[in-house]
Coordinates of C-alpha atoms and ligand atoms in Angstrom, one line a residue:
X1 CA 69.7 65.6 181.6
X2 CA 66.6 67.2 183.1
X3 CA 66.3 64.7 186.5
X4 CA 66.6 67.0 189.3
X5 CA 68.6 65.8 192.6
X6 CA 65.8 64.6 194.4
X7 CA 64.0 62.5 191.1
X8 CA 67.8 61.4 190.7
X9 CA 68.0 60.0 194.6
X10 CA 64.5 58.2 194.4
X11 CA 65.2 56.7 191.1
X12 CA 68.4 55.2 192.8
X13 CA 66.4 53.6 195.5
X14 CA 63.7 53.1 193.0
X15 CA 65.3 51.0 190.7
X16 CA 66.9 48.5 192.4
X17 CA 63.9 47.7 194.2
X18 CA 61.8 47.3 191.1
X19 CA 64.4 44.8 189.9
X20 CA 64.3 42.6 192.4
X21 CA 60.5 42.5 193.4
X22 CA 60.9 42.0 189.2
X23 CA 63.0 38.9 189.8
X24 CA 61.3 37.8 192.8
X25 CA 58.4 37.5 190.0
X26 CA 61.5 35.7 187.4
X27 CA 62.1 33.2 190.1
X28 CA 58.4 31.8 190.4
X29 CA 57.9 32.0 186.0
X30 CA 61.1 30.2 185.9
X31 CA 59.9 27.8 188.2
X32 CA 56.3 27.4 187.5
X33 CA 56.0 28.4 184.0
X34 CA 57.0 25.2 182.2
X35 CA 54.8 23.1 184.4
X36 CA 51.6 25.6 184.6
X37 CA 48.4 23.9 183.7
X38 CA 49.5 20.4 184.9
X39 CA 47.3 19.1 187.6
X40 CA 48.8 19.5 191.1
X41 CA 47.4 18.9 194.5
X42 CA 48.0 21.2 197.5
X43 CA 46.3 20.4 201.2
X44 CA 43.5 18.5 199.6
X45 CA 42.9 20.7 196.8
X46 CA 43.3 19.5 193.4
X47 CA 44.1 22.4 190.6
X48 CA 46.0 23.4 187.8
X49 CA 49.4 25.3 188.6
X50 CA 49.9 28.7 187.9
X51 CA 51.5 31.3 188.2
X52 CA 49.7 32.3 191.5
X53 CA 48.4 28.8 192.6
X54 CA 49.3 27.3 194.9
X55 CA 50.7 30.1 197.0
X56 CA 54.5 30.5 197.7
X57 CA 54.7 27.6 200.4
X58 CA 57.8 25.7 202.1
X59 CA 58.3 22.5 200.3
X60 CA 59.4 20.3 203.5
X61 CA 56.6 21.6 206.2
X62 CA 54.1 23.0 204.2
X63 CA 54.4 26.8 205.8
X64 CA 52.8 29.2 203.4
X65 CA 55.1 32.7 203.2
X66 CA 54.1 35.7 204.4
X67 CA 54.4 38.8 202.8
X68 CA 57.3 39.5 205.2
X69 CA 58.8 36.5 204.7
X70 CA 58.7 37.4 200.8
X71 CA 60.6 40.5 200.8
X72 CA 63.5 40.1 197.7
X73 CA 66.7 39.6 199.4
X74 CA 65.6 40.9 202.5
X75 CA 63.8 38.0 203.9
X76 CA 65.7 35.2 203.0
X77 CA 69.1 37.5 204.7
X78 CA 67.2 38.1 207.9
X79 CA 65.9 34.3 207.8
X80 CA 69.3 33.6 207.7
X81 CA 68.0 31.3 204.3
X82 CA 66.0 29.3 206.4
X83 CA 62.1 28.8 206.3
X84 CA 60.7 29.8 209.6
X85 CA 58.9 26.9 210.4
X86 CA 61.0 24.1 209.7
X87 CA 64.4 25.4 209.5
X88 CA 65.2 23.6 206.5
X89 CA 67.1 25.7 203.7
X90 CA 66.0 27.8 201.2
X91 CA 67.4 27.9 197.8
X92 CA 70.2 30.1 197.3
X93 CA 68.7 31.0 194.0
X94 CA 66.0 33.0 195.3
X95 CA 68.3 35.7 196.4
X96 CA 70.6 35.6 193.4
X97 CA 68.0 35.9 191.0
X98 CA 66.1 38.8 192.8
X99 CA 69.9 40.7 193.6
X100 CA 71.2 40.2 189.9
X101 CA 68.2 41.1 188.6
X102 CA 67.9 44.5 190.5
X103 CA 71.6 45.0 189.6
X104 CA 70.6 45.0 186.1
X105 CA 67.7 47.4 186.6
X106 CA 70.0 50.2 188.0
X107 CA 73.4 49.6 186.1
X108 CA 70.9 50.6 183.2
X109 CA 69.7 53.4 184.4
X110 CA 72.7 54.9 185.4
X111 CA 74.5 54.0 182.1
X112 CA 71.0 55.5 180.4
X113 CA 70.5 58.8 182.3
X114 CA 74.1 59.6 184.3
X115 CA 76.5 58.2 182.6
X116 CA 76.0 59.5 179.3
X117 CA 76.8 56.0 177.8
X118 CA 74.4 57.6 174.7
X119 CA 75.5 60.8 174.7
X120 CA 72.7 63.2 175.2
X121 CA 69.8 60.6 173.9
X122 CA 68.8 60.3 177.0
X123 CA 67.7 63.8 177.9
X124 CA 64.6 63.3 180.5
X125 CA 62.3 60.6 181.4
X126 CA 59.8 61.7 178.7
X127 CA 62.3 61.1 176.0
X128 CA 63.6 58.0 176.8
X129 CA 61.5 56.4 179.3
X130 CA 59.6 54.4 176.6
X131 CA 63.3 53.2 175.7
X132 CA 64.1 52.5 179.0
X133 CA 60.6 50.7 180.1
X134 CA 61.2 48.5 176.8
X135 CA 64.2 47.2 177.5
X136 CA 63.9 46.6 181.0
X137 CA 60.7 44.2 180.2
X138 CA 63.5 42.8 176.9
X139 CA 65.8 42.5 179.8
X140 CA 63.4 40.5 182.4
X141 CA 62.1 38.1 179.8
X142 CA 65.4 37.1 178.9
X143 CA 67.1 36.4 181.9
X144 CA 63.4 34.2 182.7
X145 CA 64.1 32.3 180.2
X146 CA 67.2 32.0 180.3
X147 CA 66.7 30.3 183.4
X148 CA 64.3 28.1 182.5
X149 CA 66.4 26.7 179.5
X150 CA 68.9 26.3 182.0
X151 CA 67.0 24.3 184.0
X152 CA 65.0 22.3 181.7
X153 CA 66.6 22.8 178.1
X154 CA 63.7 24.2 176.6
X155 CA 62.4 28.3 176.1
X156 CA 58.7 28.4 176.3
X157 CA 57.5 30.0 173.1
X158 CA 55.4 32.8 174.8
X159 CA 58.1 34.6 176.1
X160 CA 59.9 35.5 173.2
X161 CA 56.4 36.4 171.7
X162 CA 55.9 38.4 175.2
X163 CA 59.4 40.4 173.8
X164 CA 58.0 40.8 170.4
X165 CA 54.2 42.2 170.9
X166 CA 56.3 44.7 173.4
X167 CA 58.7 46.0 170.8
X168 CA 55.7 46.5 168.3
X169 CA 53.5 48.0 171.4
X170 CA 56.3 50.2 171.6
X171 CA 56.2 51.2 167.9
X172 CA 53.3 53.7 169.2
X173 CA 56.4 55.6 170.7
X174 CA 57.2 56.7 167.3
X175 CA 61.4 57.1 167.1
X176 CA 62.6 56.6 170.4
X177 CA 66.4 57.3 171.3
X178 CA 68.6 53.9 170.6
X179 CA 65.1 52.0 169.3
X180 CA 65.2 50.5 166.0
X181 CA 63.7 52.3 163.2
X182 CA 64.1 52.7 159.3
X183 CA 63.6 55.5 156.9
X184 CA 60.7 54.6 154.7
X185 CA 62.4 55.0 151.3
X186 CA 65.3 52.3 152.1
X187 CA 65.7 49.2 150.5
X188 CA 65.9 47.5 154.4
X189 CA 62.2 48.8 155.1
X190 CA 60.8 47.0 152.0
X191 CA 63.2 43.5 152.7
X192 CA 61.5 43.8 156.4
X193 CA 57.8 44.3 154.8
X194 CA 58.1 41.3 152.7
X195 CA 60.2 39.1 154.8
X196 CA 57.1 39.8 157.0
X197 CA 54.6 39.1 154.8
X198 CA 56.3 35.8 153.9
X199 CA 56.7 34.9 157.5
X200 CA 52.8 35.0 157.8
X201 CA 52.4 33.4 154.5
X202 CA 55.0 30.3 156.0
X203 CA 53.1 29.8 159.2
X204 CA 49.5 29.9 157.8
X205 CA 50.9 27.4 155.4
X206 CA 52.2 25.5 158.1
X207 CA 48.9 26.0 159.4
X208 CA 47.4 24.3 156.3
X209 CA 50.1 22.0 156.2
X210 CA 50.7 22.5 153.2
X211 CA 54.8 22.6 154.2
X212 CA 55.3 19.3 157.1
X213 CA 56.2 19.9 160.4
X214 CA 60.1 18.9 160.9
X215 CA 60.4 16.3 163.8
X216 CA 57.1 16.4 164.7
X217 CA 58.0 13.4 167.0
X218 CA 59.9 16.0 168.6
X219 CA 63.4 15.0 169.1
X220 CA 63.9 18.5 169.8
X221 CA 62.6 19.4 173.3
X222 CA 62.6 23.6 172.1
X223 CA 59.7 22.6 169.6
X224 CA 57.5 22.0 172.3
X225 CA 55.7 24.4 174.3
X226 CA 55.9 22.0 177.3
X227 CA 59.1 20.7 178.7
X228 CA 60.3 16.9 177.9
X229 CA 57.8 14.5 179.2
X230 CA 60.2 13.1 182.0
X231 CA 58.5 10.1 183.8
X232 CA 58.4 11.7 186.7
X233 CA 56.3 14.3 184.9
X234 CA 53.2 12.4 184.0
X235 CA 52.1 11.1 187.4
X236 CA 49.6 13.0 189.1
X237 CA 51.6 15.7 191.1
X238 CA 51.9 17.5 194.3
X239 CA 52.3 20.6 194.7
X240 CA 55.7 20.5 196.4
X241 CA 58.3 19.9 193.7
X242 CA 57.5 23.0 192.2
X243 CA 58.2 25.2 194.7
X244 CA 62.3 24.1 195.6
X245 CA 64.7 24.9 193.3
X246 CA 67.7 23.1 193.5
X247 CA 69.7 23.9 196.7
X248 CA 73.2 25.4 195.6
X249 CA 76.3 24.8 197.8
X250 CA 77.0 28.0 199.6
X251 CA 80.8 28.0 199.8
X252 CA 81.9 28.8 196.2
X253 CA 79.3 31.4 195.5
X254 CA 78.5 33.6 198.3
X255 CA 82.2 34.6 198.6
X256 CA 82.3 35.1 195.0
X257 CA 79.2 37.3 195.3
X258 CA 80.8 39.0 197.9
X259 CA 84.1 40.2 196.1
X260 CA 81.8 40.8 193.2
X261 CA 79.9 43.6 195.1
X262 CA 83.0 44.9 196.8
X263 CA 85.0 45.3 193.6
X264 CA 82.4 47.5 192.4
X265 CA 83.4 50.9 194.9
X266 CA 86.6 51.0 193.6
X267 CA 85.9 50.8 190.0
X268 CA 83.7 54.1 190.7
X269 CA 86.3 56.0 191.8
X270 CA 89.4 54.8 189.9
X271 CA 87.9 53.9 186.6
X272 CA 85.6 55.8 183.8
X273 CA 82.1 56.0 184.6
X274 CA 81.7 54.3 181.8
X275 CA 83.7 51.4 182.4
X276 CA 82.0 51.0 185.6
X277 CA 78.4 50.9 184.7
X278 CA 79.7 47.8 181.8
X279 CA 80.9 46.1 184.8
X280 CA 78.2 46.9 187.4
X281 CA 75.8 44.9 184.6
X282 CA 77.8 42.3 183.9
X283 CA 78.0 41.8 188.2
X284 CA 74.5 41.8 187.6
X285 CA 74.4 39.7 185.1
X286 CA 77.1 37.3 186.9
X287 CA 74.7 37.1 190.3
X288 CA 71.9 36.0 188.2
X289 CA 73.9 32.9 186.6
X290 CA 75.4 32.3 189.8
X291 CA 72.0 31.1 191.5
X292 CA 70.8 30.2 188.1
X293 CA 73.3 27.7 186.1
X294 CA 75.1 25.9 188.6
X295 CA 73.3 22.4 189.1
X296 CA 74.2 20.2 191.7
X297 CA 76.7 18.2 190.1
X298 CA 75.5 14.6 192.0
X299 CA 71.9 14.5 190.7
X300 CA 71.5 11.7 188.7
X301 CA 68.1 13.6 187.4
X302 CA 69.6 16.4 185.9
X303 CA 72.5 14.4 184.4
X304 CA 69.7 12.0 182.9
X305 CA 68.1 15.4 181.1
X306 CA 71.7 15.9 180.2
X307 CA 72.1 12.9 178.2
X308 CA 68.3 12.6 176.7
X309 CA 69.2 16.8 175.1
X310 CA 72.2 14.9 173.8
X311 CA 70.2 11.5 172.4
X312 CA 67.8 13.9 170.9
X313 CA 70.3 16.1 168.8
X314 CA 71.6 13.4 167.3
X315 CA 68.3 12.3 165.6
X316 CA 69.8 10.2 162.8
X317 CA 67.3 11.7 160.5
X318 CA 68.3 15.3 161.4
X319 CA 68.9 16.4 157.8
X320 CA 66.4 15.1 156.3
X321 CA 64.1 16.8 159.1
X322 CA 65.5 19.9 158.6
X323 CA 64.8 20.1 154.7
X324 CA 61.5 20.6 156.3
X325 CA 62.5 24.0 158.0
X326 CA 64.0 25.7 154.4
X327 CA 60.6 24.8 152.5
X328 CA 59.2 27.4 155.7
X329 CA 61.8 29.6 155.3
X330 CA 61.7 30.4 151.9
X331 CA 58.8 32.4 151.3
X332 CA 60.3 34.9 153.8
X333 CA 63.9 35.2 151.7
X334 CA 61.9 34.9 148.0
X335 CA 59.2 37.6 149.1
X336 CA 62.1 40.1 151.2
X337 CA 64.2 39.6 148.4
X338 CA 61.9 40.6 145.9
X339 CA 60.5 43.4 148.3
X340 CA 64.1 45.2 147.8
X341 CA 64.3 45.4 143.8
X342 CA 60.7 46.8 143.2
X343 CA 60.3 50.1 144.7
X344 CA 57.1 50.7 146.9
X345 CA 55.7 53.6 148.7
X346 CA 55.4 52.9 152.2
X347 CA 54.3 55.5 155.3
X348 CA 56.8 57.9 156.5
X349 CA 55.9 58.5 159.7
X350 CA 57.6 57.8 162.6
X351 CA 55.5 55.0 164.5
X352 CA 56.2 53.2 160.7
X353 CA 59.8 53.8 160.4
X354 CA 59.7 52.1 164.1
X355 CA 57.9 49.4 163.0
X356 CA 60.0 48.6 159.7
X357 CA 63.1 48.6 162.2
X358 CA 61.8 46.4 164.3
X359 CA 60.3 43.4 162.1
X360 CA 63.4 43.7 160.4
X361 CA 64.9 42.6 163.7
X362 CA 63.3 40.4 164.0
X363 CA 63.5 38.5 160.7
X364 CA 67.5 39.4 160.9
X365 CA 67.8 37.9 164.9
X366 CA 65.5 34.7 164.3
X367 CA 67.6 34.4 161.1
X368 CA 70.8 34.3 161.8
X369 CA 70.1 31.6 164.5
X370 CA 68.3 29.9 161.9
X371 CA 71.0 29.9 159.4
X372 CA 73.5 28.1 161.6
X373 CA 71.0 26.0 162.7
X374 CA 70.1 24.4 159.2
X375 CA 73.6 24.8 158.1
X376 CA 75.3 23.2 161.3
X377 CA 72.6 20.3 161.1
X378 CA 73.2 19.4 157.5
X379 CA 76.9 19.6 158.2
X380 CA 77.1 18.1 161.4
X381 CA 74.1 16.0 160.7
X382 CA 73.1 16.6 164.4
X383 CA 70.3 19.5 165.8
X384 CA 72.8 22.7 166.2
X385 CA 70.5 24.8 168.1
X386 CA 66.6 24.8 168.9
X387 CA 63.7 26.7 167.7
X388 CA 63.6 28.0 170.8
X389 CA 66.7 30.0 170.7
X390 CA 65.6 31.3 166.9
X391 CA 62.6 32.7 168.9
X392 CA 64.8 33.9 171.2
X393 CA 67.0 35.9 168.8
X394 CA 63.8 37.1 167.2
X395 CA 62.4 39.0 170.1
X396 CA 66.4 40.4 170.8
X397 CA 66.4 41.5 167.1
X398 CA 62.9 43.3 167.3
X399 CA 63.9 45.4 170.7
X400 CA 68.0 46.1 169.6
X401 CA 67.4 46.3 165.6
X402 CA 69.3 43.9 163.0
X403 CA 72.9 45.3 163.4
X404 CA 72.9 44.5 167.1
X405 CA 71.3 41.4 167.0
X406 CA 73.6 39.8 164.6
X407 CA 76.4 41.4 166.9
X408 CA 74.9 39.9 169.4
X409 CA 74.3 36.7 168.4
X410 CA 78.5 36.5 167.8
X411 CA 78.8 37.7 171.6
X412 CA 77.3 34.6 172.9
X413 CA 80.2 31.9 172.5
X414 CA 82.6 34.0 174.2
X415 CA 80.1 34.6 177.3
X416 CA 79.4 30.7 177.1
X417 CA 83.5 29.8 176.8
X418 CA 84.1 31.3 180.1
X419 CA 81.2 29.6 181.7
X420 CA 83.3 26.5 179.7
X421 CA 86.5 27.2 181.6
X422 CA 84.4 27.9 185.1
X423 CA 83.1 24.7 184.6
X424 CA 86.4 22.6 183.8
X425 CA 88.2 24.4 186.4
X426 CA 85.5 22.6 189.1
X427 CA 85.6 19.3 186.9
X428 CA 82.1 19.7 186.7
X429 CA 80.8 17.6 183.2
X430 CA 77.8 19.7 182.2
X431 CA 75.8 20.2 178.7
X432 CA 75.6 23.7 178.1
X433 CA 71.6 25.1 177.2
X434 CA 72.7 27.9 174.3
X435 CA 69.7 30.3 175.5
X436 CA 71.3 31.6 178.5
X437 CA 74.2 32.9 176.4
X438 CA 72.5 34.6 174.0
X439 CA 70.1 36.2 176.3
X440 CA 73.4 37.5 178.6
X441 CA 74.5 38.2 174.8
X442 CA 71.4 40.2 174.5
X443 CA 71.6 42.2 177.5
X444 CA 75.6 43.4 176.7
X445 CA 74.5 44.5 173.3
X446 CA 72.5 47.3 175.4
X447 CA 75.7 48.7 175.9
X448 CA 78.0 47.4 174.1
X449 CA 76.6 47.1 171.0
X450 CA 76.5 50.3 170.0
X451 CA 80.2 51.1 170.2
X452 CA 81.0 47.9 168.4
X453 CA 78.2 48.7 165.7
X454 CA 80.6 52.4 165.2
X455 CA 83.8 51.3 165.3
X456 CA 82.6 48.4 162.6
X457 CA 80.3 51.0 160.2
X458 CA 83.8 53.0 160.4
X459 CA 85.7 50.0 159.1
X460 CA 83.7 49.8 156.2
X461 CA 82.6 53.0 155.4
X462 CA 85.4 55.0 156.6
X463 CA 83.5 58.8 157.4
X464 CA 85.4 60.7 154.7
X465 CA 82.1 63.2 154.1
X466 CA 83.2 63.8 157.8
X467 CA 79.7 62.8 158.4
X468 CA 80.1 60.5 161.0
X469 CA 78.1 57.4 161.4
X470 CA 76.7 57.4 164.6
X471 CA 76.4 54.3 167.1
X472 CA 73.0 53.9 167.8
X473 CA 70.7 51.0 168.0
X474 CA 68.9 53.8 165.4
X475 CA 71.7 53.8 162.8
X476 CA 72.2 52.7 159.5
X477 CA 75.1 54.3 157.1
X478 CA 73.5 57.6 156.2
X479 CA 70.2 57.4 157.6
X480 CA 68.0 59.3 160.4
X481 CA 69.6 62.6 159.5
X482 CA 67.2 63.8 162.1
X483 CA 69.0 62.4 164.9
X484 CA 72.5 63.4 163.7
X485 CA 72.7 66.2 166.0
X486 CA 76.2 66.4 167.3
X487 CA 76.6 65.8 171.2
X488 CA 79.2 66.4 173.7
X489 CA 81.0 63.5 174.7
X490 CA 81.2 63.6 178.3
Ligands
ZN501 ZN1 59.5 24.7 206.1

């Protein structure tokens, strides 16, 4: 590792701070995105919300913020989490969001570049800065929608696709360390090629409609690009409800936060580096659902969304909608399939082999999700899981490669059972959005997928050539001799 003492020190401050002016930027998408474009009206004016418009104002008195007032973390603390000109609260969640998210930012690049979590793949910034820049937008997409599923059960289509023309972008890289890529003689390149090609085949049909829309009523709130059209939606707006999160009740979660920080010095100096950068993301990781998921338990609003997700899942004509949904997905499996058993010669370079890793990430992440979603519907004869959450595991297969994703995708239950037992413990009745889960899924798989990945390859292809199958977002059984070298464990 080539960062110098002083790079290494401003990269320490550095990175935290990015994170949380990043999720100050997560809390106003998660807020505003769903909603931008509807007409709103602020002091007179009459516009379309956006991302920028109106500015950042208090809800109850109007006050806009001032950039000092909009420091992450900072500001709300020395505000005490009260707006300056009416002293009414702030949302918790505006700190939580901007904290967690910094967390994230630095327990990555620690676990990257000190910790040797990769071994020596991580060698200086110009080796693995593409990696790291990657992930860290991967990272800040999904915990943005995350919360917006949380709060409104649906994933706005353009922020998976945000994930996905990234990972391509990054293709340019050529082989990065821990980036998805295959060699261009294997069987998996060709699959992702024509899986590929019959994804863009399904949707221009679609396009043609020559296959039918399923539930094209939508009973499914994720097929929409805009949220469920609550009543309260289609009157002409003001401005103000989209600028006040719900307020959280301080008493359970700022001590929690609290021993959640402190527990973290000890772990540095009693336990494996390694051990503590896991944990230092997943107390990341925990801040961020702490001002995101919990909803205050007496609004009837949110329990009425509650019950209209679960009216709409149980559209009684789920199965036969879903039909629909295999006549689009099979040209992908006929034309991957057939891609594997007739050889082709494809490009060998490196910005190719990244590409064939990613799109078959893609296809493998978006399928998987897919798969239980047709199959759990025709068995359950109820909507498993959303479109939204295929996109979802789409954009988290073309950044972490197929092997990850699917180990990722089996991650998520256990992350959402404990949010399960959280919930029961404070009798709180709640309908769990599934997008949140497999984006915290997602974000573990950064570092925890990769060991998992080993230890399984070993299982089934146990390394008697003493040619040991690395664990790398990279690997396949045998492939990428070029980045076999052996490294010192540290
Ligand atoms: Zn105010």
């Amino acid at each position: 590792m080539n960062l110098g003492m002083p790079n290494l020190w401003m990269f320490f401050i550095f990175m935290p701070l990015l994170g949380m002016c990043v999720g100050s930027f997560i809390n106003v998408v998660i807020w505003r995105l769903p909603f931008s474009g509807q007409k709103v009206s602020y002091r007179g004016k009459t516009g379309r919300l956006s991302l920028s418009w109106p500015p950042s104002h208090c809800p109850h008195c109007n006050k806009t913020v001032r950039w000092h007032e909009n420091i992450p973390v900072i500001s709300w603390l020395i505000l005490r989490g009260r707006c300056s000109g009416c002293n009414q609260r702030i949302s918790l969640r505006y700190p939580l969001v901007e904290l967690g998210t910094g967390i994230i930012f630095l327990a990555l690049f620690i676990a990257y570049y000190l910790t040797g979590w990769y071994g020596n793949q991580f060698r200086n910034m110009a080796h693995g800065g593409p990696t790291l820049v990657l992930d860290l937008v991967y990272v800040s997409v999904l915990l943005a929608a995350s919360g917006i599923d949380a709060d409104w059960f649906i994933i706005p289509l353009r922020l998976p696709w945000l994930v996905i023309m990234a990972a391509v972008v990054s293709c340019a890289a050529g082989v990065q360390p821990m980036l998805p890529s295959l060699p261009a003689h294997s069987a998996f390149a060709r699959a992702a090629l024509g899986g590929t090609a019959g994804l863009i085949a399904a949707v221009i049909f679609l396009r043609l409609r020559l296959i039918p829309r399923s539930f094209s009523a939508p009973p499914d709130g994720k097929l929409a690009e805009n949220p469920p059209p609550a009543e309260s939606l289609s009157a002409p707006q003001s401005a103000d409800q989209f600028v006040a999160p719900p307020q959280l009740r301080r008493r359970p979660i700022v001590p929690a936060v609290i021993i959640i920080l402190a527990a973290q010095a000890p772990l540095w100096l009693f336990a494996s580096h390694k051990i503590a950068v896991l944990l230092l993301l997943v107390s990341g990781i925990l801040c961020f659902l702490l001002g995101v998921l919990p909803r205050p338990a007496d609004t009837a609003e949110s329990n009425d969304l509650a019950e209209e997700i679960l009216d709409e899942s149980a559209a009684p004509n789920a199965r036969h909608e879903i039909f629909k949904e295999l006549l689009f997905v099979l040209p992908i499996l006929i034309l991957g399939a057939t891609a594997v058993f007739i050889p082709f010669p494809l490009p060998a370079s490196p910005v190719f082999c990244r590409l064939y890793g990613t799109l078959l990430g893609l296809l493998a992440g978006g399928g998987i999700v897919w798969i239980f979603r047709i199959g759990g519907t025709l068995v359950l004869g109820r909507v498993a899981m959303g479109l939204g959450d295929v996109h979802l595991m789409a954009a988290v297969g073309a950044v972490l490669g197929a092997p990850l994703a699917i180990i990722a995708f089996f991650i998520a239950p256990f992350a959402a059972l404990i949010w399960v037992i959280i919930l029961k413990i404070m009798h709180r009745p709640n309908v769990l959005p599934f997008g949140p889960w497999l984006s915290v899924a997602g974000i573990l798989a950064l570092l925890i997928g990769p060991p998992v990945q080993g230890w399984y390859a070993n299982q089934l292809f146990p390394p008697v050539h003493q040619r040991p199958i690395k664990t790398g977002r990279v690997m396949w059984p045998g492939d990428n001799p070029a980045a076999d070298r052996p490294h010192k464990s540290p």
